[in-house]
Amino acid sequence: NAGVTQTPKFRVLKTGQSMTLLCAQDMNHEYMYWYRQDPGMGLRLIHYSVGEGTTAKGEVPDGYNVSRLKKQNFLLGLESAAPSQTSVYFCASSRDRPNQPQHFGDGTRLSIL
Amino acid sequence: QQPVQSPQAVILREGEDAVINCSSSKALYSVHWYRQKHGEAPVFLMILLKGGEQKGHEKISASFNEKKQQSSLYLTASQLSYSGTYFCGTEKGGYQKVTFGTGTKLQVIP
């Protein structure tokens, strides 16, 4: 039982390049989330999904797109990477009932030069 | 709007106690607490609901004062394993959509 798995774990990009971060969960959770974590800023929600085929914007959605084509997968895309997107990205999932904890993946460390 | 945590950092000796506070300017549905060790993923500790509920996890407990829109995390008889950054998260609209604070870095030394 892997829980929440993120790939890749590390990546270095050049400004303007694009990439997709993959999040997969095997807990049959309805809700999934993408966060970024920067020093002194805590965790900030980028986008989230409340079910297959649905997505919604979080606090800091600009420059990112997401897709949830399958219930177990939540993809985060950067179309044209910028140095300001250098961060650690965490994916999380939770059940669709009130007051449930979020289960986090191990994170993806992304550097944009 | 992010909840405000205080203090930002604290150093304890083993066996000492600490309190971490989390305040919000907006009405809350629930408060979540997570701990993150360096280089690792955040790990869930507990959720508190409206009504002044108090919960416990190991020797860590928390309270939620709905009127003050404030939650406090209490760490008693701290152990080295308690070191890490503690985040509170506030939920006000459902879908488990949590807004996290900027964290409190706790270091427990021998």
mmCIF file of C-alpha atoms in Angstrom:
data_model
loop_
_atom_site.group_PDB
_atom_site.id
_atom_site.type_symbol
_atom_site.label_atom_id
_atom_site.label_comp_id
_atom_site.label_asym_id
_atom_site.label_seq_id
_atom_site.Cartn_x
_atom_site.Cartn_y
_atom_site.Cartn_z
ATOM 1 C CA ASN A 1 0.000 0.000 0.000
ATOM 2 C CA ALA A 2 1.962 2.979 -1.302
ATOM 3 C CA GLY A 3 -0.429 5.794 -0.295
ATOM 4 C CA VAL A 4 0.387 8.929 -2.315
ATOM 5 C CA THR A 5 3.230 8.677 -4.819
ATOM 6 C CA GLN A 6 4.768 11.655 -6.611
ATOM 7 C CA THR A 7 7.022 11.529 -9.643
ATOM 8 C CA PRO A 8 9.616 12.770 -10.248
ATOM 9 C CA LYS A 9 11.280 13.469 -6.897
ATOM 10 C CA PHE A 10 13.712 16.030 -8.286
ATOM 11 C CA ARG A 11 13.866 18.014 -11.493
ATOM 12 C CA VAL A 12 15.844 20.907 -12.890
ATOM 13 C CA LEU A 13 14.318 22.930 -15.715
ATOM 14 C CA LYS A 14 15.360 25.878 -17.773
ATOM 15 C CA THR A 15 13.150 28.957 -17.943
ATOM 16 C CA GLY A 16 10.448 28.477 -20.548
ATOM 17 C CA GLN A 17 10.479 24.693 -20.514
ATOM 18 C CA SER A 18 7.351 22.735 -19.703
ATOM 19 C CA MET A 19 6.823 19.700 -17.533
ATOM 20 C CA THR A 20 4.176 17.634 -15.778
ATOM 21 C CA LEU A 21 4.256 16.397 -12.216
ATOM 22 C CA LEU A 22 2.350 13.213 -11.535
ATOM 23 C CA CYS A 23 0.516 12.315 -8.349
ATOM 24 C CA ALA A 24 -1.001 8.871 -7.864
ATOM 25 C CA GLN A 25 -2.951 7.608 -4.858
ATOM 26 C CA ASP A 26 -4.130 4.078 -4.141
ATOM 27 C CA MET A 27 -6.552 4.865 -1.300
ATOM 28 C CA ASN A 28 -9.600 5.480 -3.509
ATOM 29 C CA HIS A 29 -9.800 9.066 -2.277
ATOM 30 C CA GLU A 30 -12.132 11.505 -4.018
ATOM 31 C CA TYR A 31 -10.304 14.698 -3.116
ATOM 32 C CA MET A 32 -6.814 15.564 -4.298
ATOM 33 C CA TYR A 33 -4.682 18.681 -3.890
ATOM 34 C CA TRP A 34 -1.500 20.280 -5.149
ATOM 35 C CA TYR A 35 0.516 22.544 -2.835
ATOM 36 C CA ARG A 36 3.757 24.423 -3.158
ATOM 37 C CA GLN A 37 6.030 25.001 -0.197
ATOM 38 C CA ASP A 38 8.485 27.882 -0.075
ATOM 39 C CA PRO A 39 10.685 28.939 2.859
ATOM 40 C CA GLY A 40 8.710 31.010 5.345
ATOM 41 C CA MET A 41 5.467 30.666 3.364
ATOM 42 C CA GLY A 42 4.120 27.358 4.578
ATOM 43 C CA LEU A 43 1.979 25.249 2.264
ATOM 44 C CA ARG A 44 -0.063 27.105 -0.327
ATOM 45 C CA LEU A 45 -2.810 25.464 -2.319
ATOM 46 C CA ILE A 46 -2.370 25.636 -6.087
ATOM 47 C CA HIS A 47 -5.306 23.603 -7.424
ATOM 48 C CA TYR A 48 -7.542 20.904 -6.097
ATOM 49 C CA SER A 49 -10.036 18.328 -7.325
ATOM 50 C CA VAL A 50 -13.149 16.950 -5.654
ATOM 51 C CA GLY A 51 -13.575 14.065 -8.052
ATOM 52 C CA GLU A 52 -12.646 12.559 -11.388
ATOM 53 C CA GLY A 53 -13.002 15.108 -14.166
ATOM 54 C CA THR A 54 -13.212 18.116 -11.827
ATOM 55 C CA THR A 55 -10.630 20.738 -10.918
ATOM 56 C CA ALA A 56 -10.714 24.063 -9.091
ATOM 57 C CA LYS A 57 -8.322 26.906 -8.358
ATOM 58 C CA GLY A 58 -6.648 27.341 -5.014
ATOM 59 C CA GLU A 59 -4.756 30.292 -3.573
ATOM 60 C CA VAL A 60 -1.891 30.474 -6.108
ATOM 61 C CA PRO A 61 -3.074 28.957 -9.415
ATOM 62 C CA ASP A 62 -1.362 31.291 -11.904
ATOM 63 C CA GLY A 63 1.141 29.582 -14.183
ATOM 64 C CA TYR A 64 -0.153 26.077 -13.452
ATOM 65 C CA ASN A 65 -2.725 23.770 -14.982
ATOM 66 C CA VAL A 66 -4.108 20.495 -13.679
ATOM 67 C CA SER A 67 -6.058 17.514 -14.890
ATOM 68 C CA ARG A 68 -7.865 14.655 -13.162
ATOM 69 C CA LEU A 69 -8.751 12.231 -15.942
ATOM 70 C CA LYS A 70 -8.608 9.222 -13.626
ATOM 71 C CA LYS A 71 -9.692 9.140 -10.012
ATOM 72 C CA GLN A 72 -6.320 7.926 -8.795
ATOM 73 C CA ASN A 73 -4.189 10.456 -10.696
ATOM 74 C CA PHE A 74 -3.818 14.214 -10.420
ATOM 75 C CA LEU A 75 -1.417 15.939 -12.799
ATOM 76 C CA LEU A 76 0.158 19.347 -12.339
ATOM 77 C CA GLY A 77 1.503 21.083 -15.422
ATOM 78 C CA LEU A 78 3.843 23.997 -15.901
ATOM 79 C CA GLU A 79 3.482 25.266 -19.468
ATOM 80 C CA SER A 80 6.331 27.780 -19.420
ATOM 81 C CA ALA A 81 8.424 27.447 -16.282
ATOM 82 C CA ALA A 82 9.651 30.578 -14.505
ATOM 83 C CA PRO A 83 12.292 30.925 -11.757
ATOM 84 C CA SER A 84 9.511 32.004 -9.356
ATOM 85 C CA GLN A 85 8.113 28.481 -9.643
ATOM 86 C CA THR A 86 11.192 27.000 -8.004
ATOM 87 C CA SER A 87 9.705 25.243 -5.004
ATOM 88 C CA VAL A 88 8.886 21.953 -3.362
ATOM 89 C CA TYR A 89 5.560 20.619 -4.617
ATOM 90 C CA PHE A 90 3.379 18.351 -2.512
ATOM 91 C CA CYS A 91 0.378 16.374 -3.564
ATOM 92 C CA ALA A 92 -2.225 15.241 -1.041
ATOM 93 C CA SER A 93 -5.472 13.309 -1.022
ATOM 94 C CA SER A 94 -8.376 12.835 1.361
ATOM 95 C CA ARG A 95 -11.726 11.105 1.655
ATOM 96 C CA ASP A 96 -14.886 12.923 0.651
ATOM 97 C CA ARG A 97 -16.388 12.982 4.123
ATOM 98 C CA PRO A 98 -16.234 15.797 6.681
ATOM 99 C CA ASN A 99 -13.207 16.253 8.869
ATOM 100 C CA GLN A 100 -10.827 13.915 7.133
ATOM 101 C CA PRO A 101 -7.036 14.200 7.222
ATOM 102 C CA GLN A 102 -4.980 14.838 4.149
ATOM 103 C CA HIS A 103 -2.374 12.258 3.166
ATOM 104 C CA PHE A 104 0.718 13.768 1.573
ATOM 105 C CA GLY A 105 3.210 12.446 -0.927
ATOM 106 C CA ASP A 106 6.961 12.824 -0.397
ATOM 107 C CA GLY A 107 7.192 15.913 -2.586
ATOM 108 C CA THR A 108 8.908 16.982 -5.787
ATOM 109 C CA ARG A 109 11.811 19.391 -5.545
ATOM 110 C CA LEU A 110 11.754 21.563 -8.653
ATOM 111 C CA SER A 111 14.448 24.058 -9.603
ATOM 112 C CA ILE A 112 14.076 26.422 -12.530
ATOM 113 C CA LEU A 113 17.164 28.127 -13.806
ATOM 114 C CA GLN B 1 -5.940 34.508 4.238
ATOM 115 C CA GLN B 2 -3.378 32.395 6.054
ATOM 116 C CA PRO B 3 -3.837 31.751 9.781
ATOM 117 C CA VAL B 4 -1.170 33.270 11.982
ATOM 118 C CA GLN B 5 1.007 30.970 14.043
ATOM 119 C CA SER B 6 3.081 31.900 17.058
ATOM 120 C CA PRO B 7 5.826 31.548 17.952
ATOM 121 C CA GLN B 8 7.669 31.196 14.652
ATOM 122 C CA ALA B 9 10.366 29.094 16.279
ATOM 123 C CA VAL B 10 11.086 27.557 19.664
ATOM 124 C CA ILE B 11 13.904 25.517 21.174
ATOM 125 C CA LEU B 12 13.130 23.145 24.031
ATOM 126 C CA ARG B 13 15.143 20.802 26.174
ATOM 127 C CA GLU B 14 13.844 17.262 26.465
ATOM 128 C CA GLY B 15 11.047 17.067 28.991
ATOM 129 C CA GLU B 16 9.984 20.689 28.664
ATOM 130 C CA ASP B 17 6.529 21.816 27.548
ATOM 131 C CA ALA B 18 5.515 24.126 24.711
ATOM 132 C CA VAL B 19 2.401 25.783 23.331
ATOM 133 C CA ILE B 20 1.884 26.733 19.705
ATOM 134 C CA ASN B 21 -0.947 29.079 18.830
ATOM 135 C CA CYS B 22 -2.929 29.439 15.627
ATOM 136 C CA SER B 23 -5.268 32.370 14.998
ATOM 137 C CA SER B 24 -7.605 33.252 12.187
ATOM 138 C CA SER B 25 -9.472 36.448 11.385
ATOM 139 C CA LYS B 26 -12.309 34.508 9.747
ATOM 140 C CA ALA B 27 -14.926 32.098 11.066
ATOM 141 C CA LEU B 28 -13.672 28.539 11.066
ATOM 142 C CA TYR B 29 -15.235 25.161 10.423
ATOM 143 C CA SER B 30 -12.340 23.163 11.780
ATOM 144 C CA VAL B 31 -8.626 23.335 12.552
ATOM 145 C CA HIS B 32 -6.065 20.795 11.367
ATOM 146 C CA TRP B 33 -2.606 20.202 12.819
ATOM 147 C CA TYR B 34 0.307 18.603 10.936
ATOM 148 C CA ARG B 35 3.968 18.008 11.710
ATOM 149 C CA GLN B 36 6.703 18.004 9.087
ATOM 150 C CA LYS B 37 10.207 16.753 9.713
ATOM 151 C CA HIS B 38 13.012 18.183 7.627
ATOM 152 C CA GLY B 39 12.955 16.856 4.071
ATOM 153 C CA GLU B 40 9.796 14.838 4.628
ATOM 154 C CA ALA B 41 6.087 15.123 3.923
ATOM 155 C CA PRO B 42 3.683 16.709 6.415
ATOM 156 C CA VAL B 43 2.047 14.149 8.670
ATOM 157 C CA PHE B 44 -1.430 14.519 10.124
ATOM 158 C CA LEU B 45 -1.730 14.946 13.893
ATOM 159 C CA MET B 46 -5.351 15.833 14.601
ATOM 160 C CA ILE B 47 -8.459 17.750 13.555
ATOM 161 C CA LEU B 48 -10.492 19.878 15.926
ATOM 162 C CA LEU B 49 -14.076 20.871 15.346
ATOM 163 C CA LYS B 50 -16.133 23.782 16.582
ATOM 164 C CA GLY B 51 -17.213 23.541 20.197
ATOM 165 C CA GLY B 52 -13.979 23.874 22.137
ATOM 166 C CA GLU B 53 -13.027 20.271 21.502
ATOM 167 C CA GLN B 54 -9.754 19.018 22.864
ATOM 168 C CA LYS B 55 -7.924 16.059 21.377
ATOM 169 C CA GLY B 56 -4.728 14.206 22.052
ATOM 170 C CA HIS B 57 -2.029 12.379 20.144
ATOM 171 C CA GLU B 58 0.803 10.824 22.165
ATOM 172 C CA LYS B 59 1.624 13.601 24.630
ATOM 173 C CA ILE B 60 0.404 16.242 22.205
ATOM 174 C CA SER B 61 -3.019 17.763 22.671
ATOM 175 C CA ALA B 62 -4.909 20.671 21.201
ATOM 176 C CA SER B 63 -7.884 22.885 21.839
ATOM 177 C CA PHE B 64 -10.114 25.000 19.623
ATOM 178 C CA ASN B 65 -11.756 28.165 20.896
ATOM 179 C CA GLU B 66 -14.471 28.933 18.364
ATOM 180 C CA LYS B 67 -15.299 32.361 19.757
ATOM 181 C CA LYS B 68 -11.718 33.527 19.547
ATOM 182 C CA GLN B 69 -11.094 31.702 16.234
ATOM 183 C CA GLN B 70 -7.976 30.296 17.830
ATOM 184 C CA SER B 71 -6.453 26.871 18.332
ATOM 185 C CA SER B 72 -3.540 25.908 20.550
ATOM 186 C CA LEU B 73 -1.279 22.864 20.342
ATOM 187 C CA TYR B 74 0.191 21.642 23.623
ATOM 188 C CA LEU B 75 3.340 19.532 23.687
ATOM 189 C CA THR B 76 4.105 18.117 27.113
ATOM 190 C CA ALA B 77 7.275 16.396 28.286
ATOM 191 C CA SER B 78 8.816 16.934 24.862
ATOM 192 C CA GLN B 79 10.913 14.218 23.239
ATOM 193 C CA LEU B 80 13.638 14.509 20.599
ATOM 194 C CA SER B 81 11.203 12.985 18.101
ATOM 195 C CA TYR B 82 8.922 16.018 18.454
ATOM 196 C CA SER B 83 11.362 18.174 16.511
ATOM 197 C CA GLY B 84 9.977 19.486 13.259
ATOM 198 C CA THR B 85 7.779 22.200 11.862
ATOM 199 C CA TYR B 86 4.184 22.301 13.041
ATOM 200 C CA PHE B 87 1.516 23.661 10.752
ATOM 201 C CA CYS B 88 -2.019 24.556 11.594
ATOM 202 C CA GLY B 89 -4.597 24.620 8.850
ATOM 203 C CA THR B 90 -7.993 26.192 8.912
ATOM 204 C CA GLU B 91 -10.986 24.988 6.968
ATOM 205 C CA LYS B 92 -14.021 27.151 6.476
ATOM 206 C CA GLY B 93 -15.782 25.934 3.385
ATOM 207 C CA GLY B 94 -15.711 22.170 3.067
ATOM 208 C CA TYR B 95 -13.994 19.793 0.611
ATOM 209 C CA GLN B 96 -11.257 19.515 3.251
ATOM 210 C CA LYS B 97 -9.810 22.640 1.589
ATOM 211 C CA VAL B 98 -7.318 23.778 4.154
ATOM 212 C CA THR B 99 -5.412 27.043 4.370
ATOM 213 C CA PHE B 100 -2.141 26.445 6.178
ATOM 214 C CA GLY B 101 -0.225 28.788 8.419
ATOM 215 C CA THR B 102 3.446 29.552 7.881
ATOM 216 C CA GLY B 103 4.526 27.038 10.496
ATOM 217 C CA THR B 104 6.296 26.896 13.862
ATOM 218 C CA LYS B 105 9.743 25.327 13.884
ATOM 219 C CA LEU B 106 10.263 23.296 17.034
ATOM 220 C CA GLN B 107 13.664 21.954 18.020
ATOM 221 C CA VAL B 108 14.067 19.655 20.995
ATOM 222 C CA ILE B 109 17.610 19.306 22.293
ATOM 223 C CA PRO B 110 19.067 16.845 24.818
#
